[in-house]
Short mmCIF file of C-alpha atoms and ligand atoms in Angstrom, two decimals:
data_model
loop_
_atom_site.label_atom_id
_atom_site.label_comp_id
_atom_site.label_asym_id
_atom_site.label_seq_id
_atom_site.Cartn_x
_atom_site.Cartn_y
_atom_site.Cartn_z
CA MET A 469 -51.72 -10.23 -66.67
CA SER A 470 -48.03 -11.53 -68.93
CA ASP A 471 -45.65 -11.68 -66.10
CA LYS A 472 -41.46 -11.08 -68.12
CA THR A 473 -39.76 -11.29 -64.77
CA GLU A 474 -36.25 -11.33 -64.13
CA LYS A 475 -35.50 -13.32 -66.82
CA ASN A 476 -35.71 -10.64 -69.09
CA VAL A 477 -34.39 -7.90 -67.23
CA GLN A 478 -31.78 -5.36 -68.68
CA MET A 479 -29.30 -3.83 -66.38
CA GLU A 480 -30.33 -0.46 -68.46
CA ASN A 481 -33.74 -0.70 -67.07
CA ILE A 482 -32.45 -1.16 -64.08
CA VAL A 483 -29.77 1.77 -63.88
CA SER A 484 -32.72 3.78 -65.26
CA LEU A 485 -35.03 3.14 -62.65
CA ALA A 486 -32.92 3.45 -60.35
CA LYS A 487 -32.29 7.31 -61.34
CA ARG A 488 -35.35 8.54 -62.53
CA ARG A 489 -37.13 7.15 -58.64
CA GLY A 490 -34.64 8.30 -56.48
CA PHE A 491 -32.81 5.76 -55.75
CA ILE A 492 -29.23 5.62 -56.64
CA TYR A 493 -27.31 8.53 -58.86
CA PRO A 494 -23.57 8.94 -59.95
CA GLY A 495 -21.69 10.27 -57.49
CA SER A 496 -20.83 14.01 -57.77
CA ASP A 497 -22.90 14.48 -61.12
CA VAL A 498 -23.43 18.18 -60.93
CA TYR A 499 -19.45 18.15 -61.99
CA GLY A 500 -19.22 15.69 -64.26
CA GLY A 501 -18.87 12.56 -62.08
CA LEU A 502 -16.01 10.67 -60.35
CA SER A 503 -15.53 7.37 -61.90
CA GLY A 504 -16.53 4.61 -59.59
CA THR A 505 -18.73 6.64 -56.82
CA TRP A 506 -22.30 6.68 -56.39
CA ASP A 507 -24.71 8.66 -54.70
CA TYR A 508 -27.88 6.91 -52.84
CA GLY A 509 -30.72 9.02 -52.80
CA PRO A 510 -33.67 9.33 -50.82
CA LEU A 511 -35.25 5.38 -51.50
CA GLY A 512 -31.96 3.72 -52.18
CA VAL A 513 -30.38 4.72 -48.97
CA GLN A 514 -33.82 3.52 -46.84
CA LEU A 515 -33.25 0.07 -49.00
CA LYS A 516 -29.48 0.13 -47.68
CA ARG A 517 -30.31 0.97 -44.72
CA ASN A 518 -33.10 -2.37 -44.38
CA ILE A 519 -30.65 -4.71 -46.20
CA MET A 520 -27.87 -3.15 -44.01
CA ASN A 521 -30.17 -3.68 -40.53
CA LEU A 522 -30.92 -7.35 -41.67
CA TRP A 523 -27.46 -8.87 -41.63
CA TRP A 524 -27.46 -6.48 -38.28
CA LYS A 525 -30.76 -8.44 -36.70
CA MET A 526 -29.71 -11.90 -38.15
CA PHE A 527 -25.98 -11.97 -37.52
CA VAL A 528 -25.89 -9.94 -34.25
CA ASP A 529 -28.48 -9.22 -32.51
CA ASP A 530 -30.44 -12.53 -33.15
CA ARG A 531 -27.15 -14.45 -31.71
CA ASP A 532 -25.04 -15.09 -28.43
CA ASP A 533 -21.85 -15.64 -30.06
CA MET A 534 -21.17 -11.59 -31.70
CA TYR A 535 -20.37 -8.89 -30.67
CA GLY A 536 -20.77 -5.55 -32.82
CA VAL A 537 -17.61 -3.77 -32.95
CA ASP A 538 -17.12 -0.45 -35.65
CA ALA A 539 -13.28 0.75 -36.06
CA ALA A 540 -11.76 3.65 -37.66
CA ILE A 541 -11.58 3.51 -41.89
CA LEU A 542 -7.63 5.02 -41.28
CA MET A 543 -5.49 2.56 -39.50
CA ASN A 544 -1.26 2.50 -38.61
CA GLN A 545 0.08 1.75 -42.27
CA LYS A 546 1.69 -1.45 -39.91
CA VAL A 547 -2.04 -3.00 -40.52
CA TRP A 548 -1.22 -3.10 -43.60
CA LYS A 549 2.00 -3.53 -44.52
CA ALA A 550 1.48 -7.25 -41.71
CA SER A 551 -1.96 -8.10 -43.85
CA GLY A 552 -0.03 -8.80 -47.20
CA HIS A 553 -2.49 -5.43 -48.55
CA VAL A 554 0.96 -2.99 -49.41
CA ASP A 555 2.33 -5.94 -50.91
CA THR A 556 0.24 -8.26 -52.96
CA PHE A 557 -3.11 -6.23 -53.05
CA THR A 558 -2.68 -6.14 -56.65
CA ASP A 559 -4.42 -6.29 -59.99
CA PRO A 560 -3.35 -6.83 -63.32
CA LEU A 561 -2.87 -3.61 -64.91
CA VAL A 562 -2.47 -2.77 -68.46
CA GLU A 563 -2.38 0.66 -71.03
CA ASP A 564 -3.43 1.26 -74.89
CA LEU A 565 -0.31 1.89 -76.66
CA VAL A 566 -2.39 5.03 -78.39
CA THR A 567 -5.10 6.78 -76.10
CA HIS A 568 -3.10 5.80 -73.15
CA ARG A 569 -6.20 4.98 -71.37
CA ARG A 570 -5.68 2.12 -68.43
CA TYR A 571 -7.60 -1.78 -68.37
CA ARG A 572 -7.83 -4.46 -66.34
CA ALA A 573 -5.37 -7.18 -68.48
CA ASP A 574 -7.88 -10.44 -67.17
CA HIS A 575 -11.01 -8.15 -67.61
CA LEU A 576 -9.74 -7.87 -71.17
CA VAL A 577 -8.83 -11.80 -71.89
CA LYS A 578 -11.72 -12.56 -70.32
CA ASP A 579 -13.67 -10.35 -72.96
CA ALA A 580 -11.84 -11.90 -75.64
CA GLY A 581 -13.52 -15.20 -74.36
CA PHE A 582 -10.08 -16.63 -72.28
CA ALA A 583 -10.22 -18.37 -69.43
CA VAL A 584 -8.22 -16.41 -66.76
CA ASP A 585 -8.76 -17.78 -63.44
CA GLY A 586 -5.34 -18.48 -61.79
CA LEU A 587 -3.10 -16.50 -64.61
CA THR A 588 -0.27 -14.81 -63.25
CA ASN A 589 0.15 -11.41 -65.11
CA GLU A 590 3.41 -13.07 -67.19
CA GLN A 591 0.42 -15.91 -68.49
CA LEU A 592 -1.44 -12.71 -69.39
CA ASN A 593 1.18 -10.72 -71.06
CA GLU A 594 1.72 -14.02 -73.31
CA LEU A 595 -1.88 -15.09 -73.96
CA ILE A 596 -2.26 -10.66 -74.79
CA ILE A 597 0.58 -11.10 -77.43
CA GLU A 598 -0.42 -14.55 -78.73
CA LYS A 599 -4.08 -14.31 -79.38
CA ASP A 600 -3.45 -10.53 -80.75
CA ILE A 601 -5.75 -8.70 -77.49
CA LYS A 602 -6.41 -5.19 -78.13
CA SER A 603 -7.44 -2.54 -76.21
CA PRO A 604 -11.57 -1.85 -76.86
CA ASP A 605 -10.27 1.21 -78.99
CA GLY A 606 -8.85 -1.83 -81.31
CA ASN A 607 -5.13 -0.39 -80.29
CA ASP A 608 -2.05 -2.51 -79.20
CA LEU A 609 -1.33 -3.16 -75.13
CA SER A 610 1.09 -2.37 -72.86
CA ASP A 611 2.92 -4.99 -70.73
CA VAL A 612 1.21 -6.46 -67.99
CA ARG A 613 1.77 -4.27 -64.93
CA THR A 614 0.91 -4.98 -61.23
CA PHE A 615 -1.56 -2.29 -60.01
CA ASN A 616 -1.88 -1.90 -56.14
CA MET A 617 -5.59 -0.73 -55.23
CA MET A 618 -5.05 1.01 -52.03
CA PHE A 619 -6.08 4.66 -51.15
CA ARG A 620 -3.01 6.13 -50.59
CA THR A 621 -3.60 9.32 -47.76
CA PHE A 622 -1.15 11.23 -45.41
CA VAL A 623 -2.19 11.57 -41.75
CA GLY A 624 -1.06 14.83 -40.31
CA PRO A 625 0.52 18.47 -41.55
CA MET A 626 3.18 17.05 -42.77
CA GLN A 627 2.66 17.26 -45.88
CA GLY A 628 5.68 19.19 -47.79
CA GLU A 629 7.87 19.19 -44.25
CA GLU A 630 10.17 16.36 -45.05
CA VAL A 631 11.76 14.76 -47.87
CA ASP A 632 11.80 11.52 -47.85
CA VAL A 633 12.86 9.55 -51.46
CA ASN A 634 12.06 5.74 -51.10
CA ASN A 635 8.21 6.79 -51.70
CA PRO A 636 7.88 8.57 -54.76
CA LEU A 637 5.12 10.25 -55.57
CA ASP A 638 2.68 10.64 -58.53
CA GLU A 639 3.52 12.86 -61.87
CA GLU A 640 1.84 15.85 -60.70
CA ASP A 641 3.74 15.62 -57.86
CA ASN A 642 7.10 15.48 -58.98
CA LYS A 643 6.32 18.01 -61.68
CA LYS A 644 5.27 19.81 -58.82
CA GLN A 645 8.73 19.70 -56.85
CA LYS A 646 10.48 20.41 -60.07
CA ASN A 647 8.79 24.23 -60.29
CA THR A 648 9.20 24.45 -56.96
CA THR A 649 12.52 25.80 -54.82
CA LYS A 650 11.08 24.87 -51.70
CA SER A 651 10.79 21.13 -52.40
CA ILE A 652 7.28 19.48 -51.63
CA THR A 653 6.69 15.57 -50.83
CA TYR A 654 6.16 13.47 -47.85
CA ASP A 655 7.66 12.19 -44.64
CA ALA A 656 6.96 8.21 -45.17
CA SER A 657 5.56 7.70 -41.69
CA SER A 658 2.68 10.11 -42.34
CA VAL A 659 1.39 6.98 -44.91
CA SER A 660 -1.75 5.43 -44.36
CA TYR A 661 -4.27 3.93 -46.94
CA LEU A 662 -8.36 3.92 -46.88
CA ARG A 663 -8.78 0.61 -45.89
CA PRO A 664 -9.78 -1.90 -48.75
CA GLU A 665 -11.50 -4.05 -46.57
CA THR A 666 -13.01 -4.02 -42.93
CA ALA A 667 -11.75 -7.07 -41.65
CA GLN A 668 -8.88 -5.31 -40.19
CA GLY A 669 -10.37 -3.44 -38.15
CA ILE A 670 -11.88 -6.31 -36.27
CA PHE A 671 -8.15 -8.18 -35.96
CA THR A 672 -7.25 -5.14 -34.81
CA ASN A 673 -9.76 -5.21 -31.87
CA TYR A 674 -10.21 -9.29 -31.44
CA LYS A 675 -8.42 -8.81 -28.00
CA ASN A 676 -10.26 -5.81 -26.90
CA VAL A 677 -13.34 -7.09 -27.20
CA VAL A 678 -11.84 -10.60 -25.32
CA ASP A 679 -10.56 -8.83 -22.33
CA ASN A 680 -13.71 -7.44 -21.09
CA PHE A 681 -16.11 -9.37 -22.43
CA TYR A 682 -14.43 -13.69 -22.20
CA PRO A 683 -16.23 -14.41 -24.73
CA ASP A 684 -16.47 -18.76 -25.01
CA LEU A 685 -15.14 -19.76 -28.45
CA PRO A 686 -16.41 -19.68 -31.26
CA PHE A 687 -17.44 -16.01 -31.28
CA GLY A 688 -17.25 -13.63 -34.00
CA LEU A 689 -16.74 -9.40 -34.17
CA ALA A 690 -18.71 -8.38 -36.80
CA GLN A 691 -18.39 -4.84 -38.40
CA GLN A 692 -20.17 -2.48 -41.52
CA GLY A 693 -18.62 0.16 -42.63
CA LYS A 694 -17.59 1.66 -45.75
CA ALA A 695 -14.29 0.20 -48.02
CA PHE A 696 -12.23 1.70 -50.78
CA ARG A 697 -10.26 0.63 -53.45
CA ASN A 698 -9.21 2.19 -56.11
CA GLU A 699 -10.06 -0.49 -59.02
CA ILE A 700 -8.68 -0.15 -62.62
CA SER A 701 -11.83 -0.18 -64.43
CA PRO A 702 -15.30 0.17 -61.82
CA ARG A 703 -18.17 -1.42 -64.49
CA ASP A 704 -21.07 -2.54 -64.34
CA PHE A 705 -23.34 0.15 -62.11
CA ILE A 706 -22.61 -0.52 -58.28
CA PHE A 707 -21.42 -3.62 -58.64
CA ARG A 708 -17.64 -2.33 -58.97
CA SER A 709 -16.94 0.48 -56.75
CA ARG A 710 -13.97 2.64 -56.02
CA GLU A 711 -16.21 3.41 -52.84
CA PHE A 712 -18.66 0.41 -51.74
CA GLU A 713 -19.71 -1.14 -48.12
CA GLN A 714 -19.19 -4.37 -46.02
CA MET A 715 -20.53 -6.21 -44.33
CA GLU A 716 -17.91 -8.29 -42.37
CA ILE A 717 -17.85 -11.47 -39.64
CA GLU A 718 -14.43 -12.39 -38.32
CA TYR A 719 -15.40 -15.89 -36.55
CA PHE A 720 -13.31 -17.46 -33.90
CA VAL A 721 -12.67 -20.91 -33.48
CA HIS A 722 -10.37 -23.58 -32.23
CA PRO A 723 -8.07 -24.45 -35.21
CA GLU A 724 -8.97 -28.04 -34.82
CA LYS A 725 -12.77 -27.26 -35.07
CA TRP A 726 -13.34 -25.02 -38.08
CA GLU A 727 -14.50 -26.54 -40.56
CA GLU A 728 -18.29 -27.03 -38.65
CA SER A 729 -18.40 -23.17 -38.05
CA PHE A 730 -17.20 -22.78 -41.54
CA GLU A 731 -20.38 -25.10 -42.57
CA ALA A 732 -22.68 -23.38 -39.84
CA LEU A 733 -21.57 -19.51 -41.09
CA LEU A 734 -22.47 -20.92 -44.71
CA LYS A 735 -26.38 -21.90 -43.93
CA ASP A 736 -26.61 -18.55 -42.16
CA VAL A 737 -25.44 -17.00 -45.12
CA HIS A 738 -27.85 -19.22 -47.33
CA ALA A 739 -30.57 -17.71 -44.35
CA TYR A 740 -29.67 -14.45 -44.98
CA LEU A 741 -29.93 -14.47 -48.32
CA GLU A 742 -33.57 -16.04 -48.68
CA ALA A 743 -34.21 -13.05 -46.75
CA LEU A 744 -33.58 -10.59 -48.60
CA GLY A 745 -35.85 -12.42 -51.41
CA LEU A 746 -32.97 -14.09 -53.31
CA PRO A 747 -34.59 -16.83 -55.66
CA LYS A 748 -32.91 -20.25 -54.95
CA ASP A 749 -32.12 -21.32 -58.24
CA LYS A 750 -29.87 -17.84 -58.93
CA ILE A 751 -27.78 -18.52 -56.51
CA HIS A 752 -24.61 -21.10 -56.58
CA GLU A 753 -21.40 -22.38 -54.80
CA LEU A 754 -18.00 -22.05 -56.57
CA ASP A 755 -15.50 -23.41 -54.28
CA VAL A 756 -12.51 -21.29 -55.30
CA PRO A 757 -9.64 -23.26 -56.12
CA GLU A 758 -6.31 -22.58 -54.38
CA ALA A 759 -4.91 -20.46 -57.65
CA ASP A 760 -7.55 -17.88 -57.09
CA ARG A 761 -7.40 -17.86 -53.07
CA ALA A 762 -6.29 -14.86 -51.12
CA HIS A 763 -2.94 -15.70 -50.15
CA TYR A 764 -4.75 -16.09 -46.36
CA SER A 765 -7.53 -18.20 -47.69
CA LYS A 766 -7.21 -22.46 -47.29
CA ARG A 767 -10.84 -22.50 -48.40
CA THR A 768 -13.15 -20.18 -49.63
CA ILE A 769 -16.56 -20.50 -51.23
CA ASP A 770 -18.39 -17.83 -53.25
CA ILE A 771 -21.01 -17.39 -53.63
CA GLU A 772 -22.24 -16.47 -56.82
CA PHE A 773 -25.58 -14.61 -58.32
CA ASP A 774 -27.17 -14.63 -61.82
CA PHE A 775 -27.15 -10.48 -61.92
CA PRO A 776 -28.87 -9.51 -65.57
CA ILE A 777 -24.81 -9.16 -66.20
CA GLY A 778 -24.18 -12.69 -65.80
CA ARG A 779 -22.84 -14.79 -63.05
CA GLU A 780 -20.50 -12.97 -60.35
CA GLU A 781 -19.43 -12.93 -56.82
CA LEU A 782 -22.30 -11.58 -54.59
CA MET A 783 -20.33 -12.54 -51.24
CA GLY A 784 -17.57 -14.95 -50.14
CA ILE A 785 -17.02 -16.69 -47.02
CA ALA A 786 -12.89 -17.73 -46.53
CA TYR A 787 -11.01 -20.04 -43.90
CA ARG A 788 -8.76 -17.22 -43.03
CA THR A 789 -6.31 -19.62 -40.56
CA ASP A 790 -4.70 -17.70 -38.25
CA PHE A 791 -2.88 -15.55 -40.43
CA ASP A 792 -4.34 -12.35 -39.10
CA LEU A 793 -3.69 -12.91 -36.01
CA LYS A 794 -0.65 -14.16 -35.34
CA ASN A 795 0.37 -11.61 -38.63
CA ILE A 796 -0.28 -9.30 -35.46
CA HIS A 797 1.22 -11.84 -32.83
CA ASP A 798 4.59 -11.75 -34.73
CA ASN A 799 4.42 -8.63 -35.92
CA ALA A 800 2.67 -5.97 -32.95
CA GLY A 801 4.28 -7.76 -29.93
CA LYS A 802 1.35 -8.59 -28.53
CA ASN A 803 -0.33 -11.99 -27.54
CA MET A 804 -2.82 -12.75 -29.62
CA GLU A 805 -3.08 -16.00 -27.91
CA TYR A 806 -6.48 -17.50 -26.63
CA MET A 807 -7.11 -19.70 -22.94
CA VAL A 808 -9.64 -21.75 -22.85
CA LYS A 809 -11.60 -20.88 -19.41
CA GLY A 810 -10.84 -23.71 -16.88
CA THR A 811 -7.88 -24.65 -18.92
CA ASN A 812 -4.46 -24.21 -19.23
CA GLU A 813 -4.94 -24.58 -23.27
CA ARG A 814 -3.30 -21.20 -25.21
CA PHE A 815 -3.65 -20.71 -29.50
CA ILE A 816 -3.95 -18.53 -31.56
CA PRO A 817 -7.92 -19.10 -32.88
CA HIS A 818 -8.82 -19.84 -36.18
CA VAL A 819 -11.03 -17.68 -38.19
CA ILE A 820 -13.88 -17.66 -40.57
CA GLU A 821 -14.84 -14.78 -42.24
CA PRO A 822 -17.89 -14.42 -43.72
CA SER A 823 -17.70 -11.02 -46.30
CA PHE A 824 -20.69 -8.96 -47.94
CA GLY A 825 -20.31 -6.03 -50.13
CA VAL A 826 -23.69 -4.06 -49.56
CA GLU A 827 -23.54 -2.69 -52.92
CA ARG A 828 -24.16 -6.15 -54.73
CA ALA A 829 -26.32 -7.48 -52.16
CA LEU A 830 -28.42 -4.41 -53.31
CA MET A 831 -28.20 -4.75 -57.29
CA ALA A 832 -28.62 -8.30 -56.43
CA VAL A 833 -32.37 -7.70 -54.69
CA ILE A 834 -33.09 -4.89 -56.77
CA SER A 835 -32.53 -7.19 -60.26
CA ALA A 836 -34.36 -10.35 -58.43
CA ALA A 837 -37.47 -8.10 -57.76
CA TYR A 838 -37.32 -6.39 -61.17
CA ARG A 839 -40.63 -6.87 -63.16
CA GLU A 840 -42.82 -6.39 -65.57
CA ASP A 841 -45.93 -7.32 -66.79
CA GLU A 842 -49.17 -5.33 -68.74
CA VAL A 843 -51.88 -3.97 -66.98
CA ASN A 844 -54.78 -3.20 -68.81
CA GLY A 845 -53.21 -3.06 -72.12
CA GLU A 846 -50.73 -1.47 -70.61
CA LYS A 847 -46.85 -2.03 -69.87
CA ARG A 848 -45.92 -1.61 -65.94
CA ILE A 849 -42.64 -1.61 -63.82
CA TYR A 850 -43.01 -3.03 -60.22
CA LEU A 851 -40.19 -4.08 -57.91
CA ALA A 852 -41.48 -6.73 -56.19
CA PHE A 853 -38.89 -6.14 -52.74
CA PRO A 854 -39.91 -8.80 -49.96
CA GLU A 855 -42.15 -6.29 -47.34
CA HIS A 856 -39.43 -5.87 -44.89
CA LEU A 857 -37.30 -4.49 -47.25
CA ALA A 858 -39.50 -1.86 -49.22
CA PRO A 859 -38.14 1.54 -48.96
CA VAL A 860 -41.76 3.03 -48.21
CA LYS A 861 -44.15 0.16 -46.65
CA TYR A 862 -47.63 2.21 -47.36
CA CYS A 863 -48.60 5.04 -50.00
CA VAL A 864 -51.55 7.20 -48.58
CA SER A 865 -53.81 9.43 -51.04
CA PRO A 866 -57.05 11.47 -51.20
CA LEU A 867 -58.90 10.16 -54.21
CA LEU A 868 -58.66 13.45 -55.41
CA LYS A 869 -56.45 16.64 -53.88
CA ASN A 870 -58.37 19.31 -54.46
CA LYS A 871 -61.51 17.94 -51.81
CA PRO A 872 -60.48 19.15 -48.08
CA GLU A 873 -63.00 17.27 -46.49
CA LEU A 874 -61.23 13.83 -48.59
CA VAL A 875 -57.65 15.12 -47.79
CA GLU A 876 -58.23 16.23 -43.82
CA LYS A 877 -59.21 12.16 -43.64
CA ALA A 878 -56.28 10.83 -45.65
CA ARG A 879 -54.31 12.76 -43.24
CA GLU A 880 -55.66 10.87 -40.08
CA VAL A 881 -55.36 7.43 -42.54
CA TYR A 882 -51.86 8.61 -42.91
CA GLN A 883 -50.94 9.57 -39.64
CA ILE A 884 -52.07 6.18 -38.26
CA LEU A 885 -50.23 4.36 -40.79
CA LYS A 886 -47.06 6.74 -40.16
CA LYS A 887 -47.07 6.20 -36.35
CA LYS A 888 -46.64 2.27 -36.84
CA HIS A 889 -44.94 1.64 -39.88
CA GLY A 890 -42.82 4.77 -40.20
CA ASN A 891 -41.89 4.73 -44.09
CA VAL A 892 -45.60 5.83 -45.47
CA MET A 893 -45.45 8.39 -48.37
CA TRP A 894 -48.10 10.82 -48.88
CA ASP A 895 -49.08 10.80 -53.10
CA ASP A 896 -51.30 13.66 -54.26
CA ASN A 897 -49.61 14.09 -57.43
CA GLY A 898 -51.86 13.43 -61.16
CA ASN A 899 -54.82 10.89 -61.02
CA ILE A 900 -54.66 7.73 -59.43
CA GLY A 901 -53.69 5.40 -61.86
CA LYS A 902 -50.03 7.80 -62.00
CA ARG A 903 -49.82 7.78 -58.60
CA TYR A 904 -50.00 3.24 -58.54
CA ARG A 905 -47.33 2.70 -61.54
CA ARG A 906 -44.77 5.39 -59.44
CA GLN A 907 -45.66 3.31 -56.41
CA ASP A 908 -44.79 0.05 -58.07
CA GLU A 909 -42.19 1.80 -59.76
CA ILE A 910 -40.65 2.06 -56.04
CA GLY A 911 -41.49 -1.22 -55.15
CA THR A 912 -43.85 -0.22 -52.14
CA PRO A 913 -46.42 -3.15 -51.18
CA HIS A 914 -49.54 -1.01 -50.11
CA CYS A 915 -51.77 2.04 -51.70
CA VAL A 916 -54.24 3.53 -49.59
CA VAL A 917 -56.54 5.94 -51.20
CA VAL A 918 -59.32 7.84 -49.22
CA ASP A 919 -62.41 8.18 -51.26
CA PHE A 920 -65.89 9.88 -50.78
CA ASP A 921 -66.86 6.35 -49.19
CA SER A 922 -64.37 6.85 -47.11
CA LEU A 923 -66.55 9.40 -45.41
CA GLU A 924 -69.19 7.44 -44.51
CA ASN A 925 -67.64 3.87 -43.77
CA ASN A 926 -64.48 5.03 -41.99
CA ASP A 927 -62.70 2.83 -44.46
CA VAL A 928 -60.28 2.67 -47.45
CA THR A 929 -59.24 1.20 -50.41
CA ILE A 930 -56.50 -0.43 -50.19
CA ARG A 931 -54.57 -2.03 -53.31
CA ASP A 932 -51.43 -4.82 -53.42
CA ARG A 933 -48.34 -4.35 -55.78
CA ASP A 934 -47.56 -7.90 -57.27
CA THR A 935 -51.73 -8.48 -57.97
CA THR A 936 -53.21 -5.25 -58.76
CA GLU A 937 -55.86 -5.86 -56.41
CA GLN A 938 -58.37 -3.49 -54.22
CA THR A 939 -60.11 -4.58 -51.13
CA ARG A 940 -61.75 -2.16 -48.56
CA VAL A 941 -61.08 -2.62 -45.26
CA THR A 942 -61.75 -0.18 -42.50
CA ILE A 943 -59.12 2.26 -41.16
CA GLU A 944 -59.48 0.89 -37.24
CA SER A 945 -58.11 -2.56 -38.81
CA LEU A 946 -54.94 -0.62 -40.38
CA ALA A 947 -54.45 0.83 -36.97
CA ALA A 948 -54.85 -2.87 -35.51
N1 GAP B 2484 -11.70 -9.12 -46.41
C1 GAP B 2484 -12.30 -10.60 -47.11
C2 GAP B 2484 -12.18 -9.29 -48.26
O1 GAP B 2484 -12.83 -8.11 -48.30
P1 GAP B 2484 -13.06 -9.43 -50.72
O2 GAP B 2484 -13.77 -10.75 -52.15
O3 GAP B 2484 -11.92 -8.78 -51.40
O4 GAP B 2484 -12.79 -9.98 -49.79
C3 GAP B 2484 -15.83 -9.08 -50.50
O5 GAP B 2484 -14.01 -8.44 -51.16
C4 GAP B 2484 -16.39 -8.19 -50.72
O6 GAP B 2484 -16.83 -7.50 -51.10
C5 GAP B 2484 -16.99 -9.10 -52.50
O7 GAP B 2484 -17.53 -10.28 -52.35
C6 GAP B 2484 -17.96 -8.00 -52.81
O8 GAP B 2484 -19.25 -8.37 -52.37
C7 GAP B 2484 -17.82 -7.12 -51.89
N2 GAP B 2484 -16.67 -6.26 -53.23
C8 GAP B 2484 -15.37 -6.71 -53.01
N3 GAP B 2484 -14.85 -5.10 -53.95
C9 GAP B 2484 -15.98 -4.63 -54.26
C10 GAP B 2484 -15.86 -3.62 -55.53
N4 GAP B 2484 -15.38 -3.59 -55.91
N5 GAP B 2484 -17.34 -2.88 -55.37
C11 GAP B 2484 -18.30 -3.32 -54.78
N6 GAP B 2484 -17.89 -4.52 -54.06
C12 GAP B 2484 -17.20 -4.99 -53.66
#
């Protein structure tokens, strides 16, 4: 068996496998799709849950210093003003002057072979002019503009009721206004945003948890949930989507002790990456220089991974100082100070934030598991997931589906395994060879087949996905 392994992985193979085998489909596909959105099929949702549940187990359930929360996606607009997202959560945008397609300026400059880290819009503009960088269609580009990535929406039945000249609408809305006698516009106070990070829902609940649970410092609040960013050019499969999920922890520490918590959490992050089955040599730490750090961060380490699309950010861990709690303290007029038990010492805690994107973790897991080899002279594709992540743990088949005695026995075995492992699949389509190929492609670690000997000996063959070796085991031992 010659193992080509991950080195030759092509993104297209993974995208095609993900669709062919029911992991991930393009969003709204039947209506022509919606760029930057993806839907999860039966296997994709299971794999995603396994990844998220493992995170929750390692970072919340197995620890004494973490508390889970699940905040609303829609939040008071003041949250996003105070956090800096209304003013600074922007990407540089350029427009193709002929096709009017819009692109991220830094992506075009990077694709043209120039370093973009830390460049301002003005500097990007200069580079585009100086190096004569064109759009992907070969046309001239507009000046670089800033584009806010938050999805704006309106809460409550305010639409069409009040005029607000300070709240400019998009072109479509403006046209509508001209064509109607009644003005259609929105009340600025009803504006909200689909959250661009889950973090703010944690900060707004910090005081609730402190008052209810009296945790000792350091402690963390953990949350998993959807985040939305109106990416200028979503690309690279699920890597850069407009709707995605995050798994975030805000870990509250004494201001003078942030470094030790930062190091400890970084170690925990690596333990989680190992449990995801990601090879160490594909994981890299990038100490992000000041110019590239988010406005709230005094230190950030990005964990980069060698994806098939290249080395890119998988997750980040940031020292957010007291930026967010202080904002709430100052803007909402609520006291965010922590009082150390048994003392009069009070301060606003500082924060370490490990922030994972679920889709990027999932893409790393699939690409690390992807293998191609040859079995009996035929090319085989398989996903070597760690067993605890595999969406299907066992597949059970009768050797022949038209032999009722085999089907009956196989059903018995199926029920035994289902009771024990939950994620067990029944497959009696096609011949055994085809069933094995199908199960290999979805990463099922064990395939169990009931044959005529099983009726005599109360045993089955069990095939290992990675080695393709088959052994006979008793049905009793499967139940044990
Ligand atoms: N609260 C901090 C924060 O949101 P971030 O670096 O902007 O920090 C954290 O995002 C993680 O979210 C990233 O490391 C990445 O895994 C994921 N992420 C960000 N934008 C994404 C997108 N458009 N599509 C998929 N995942 C994304």
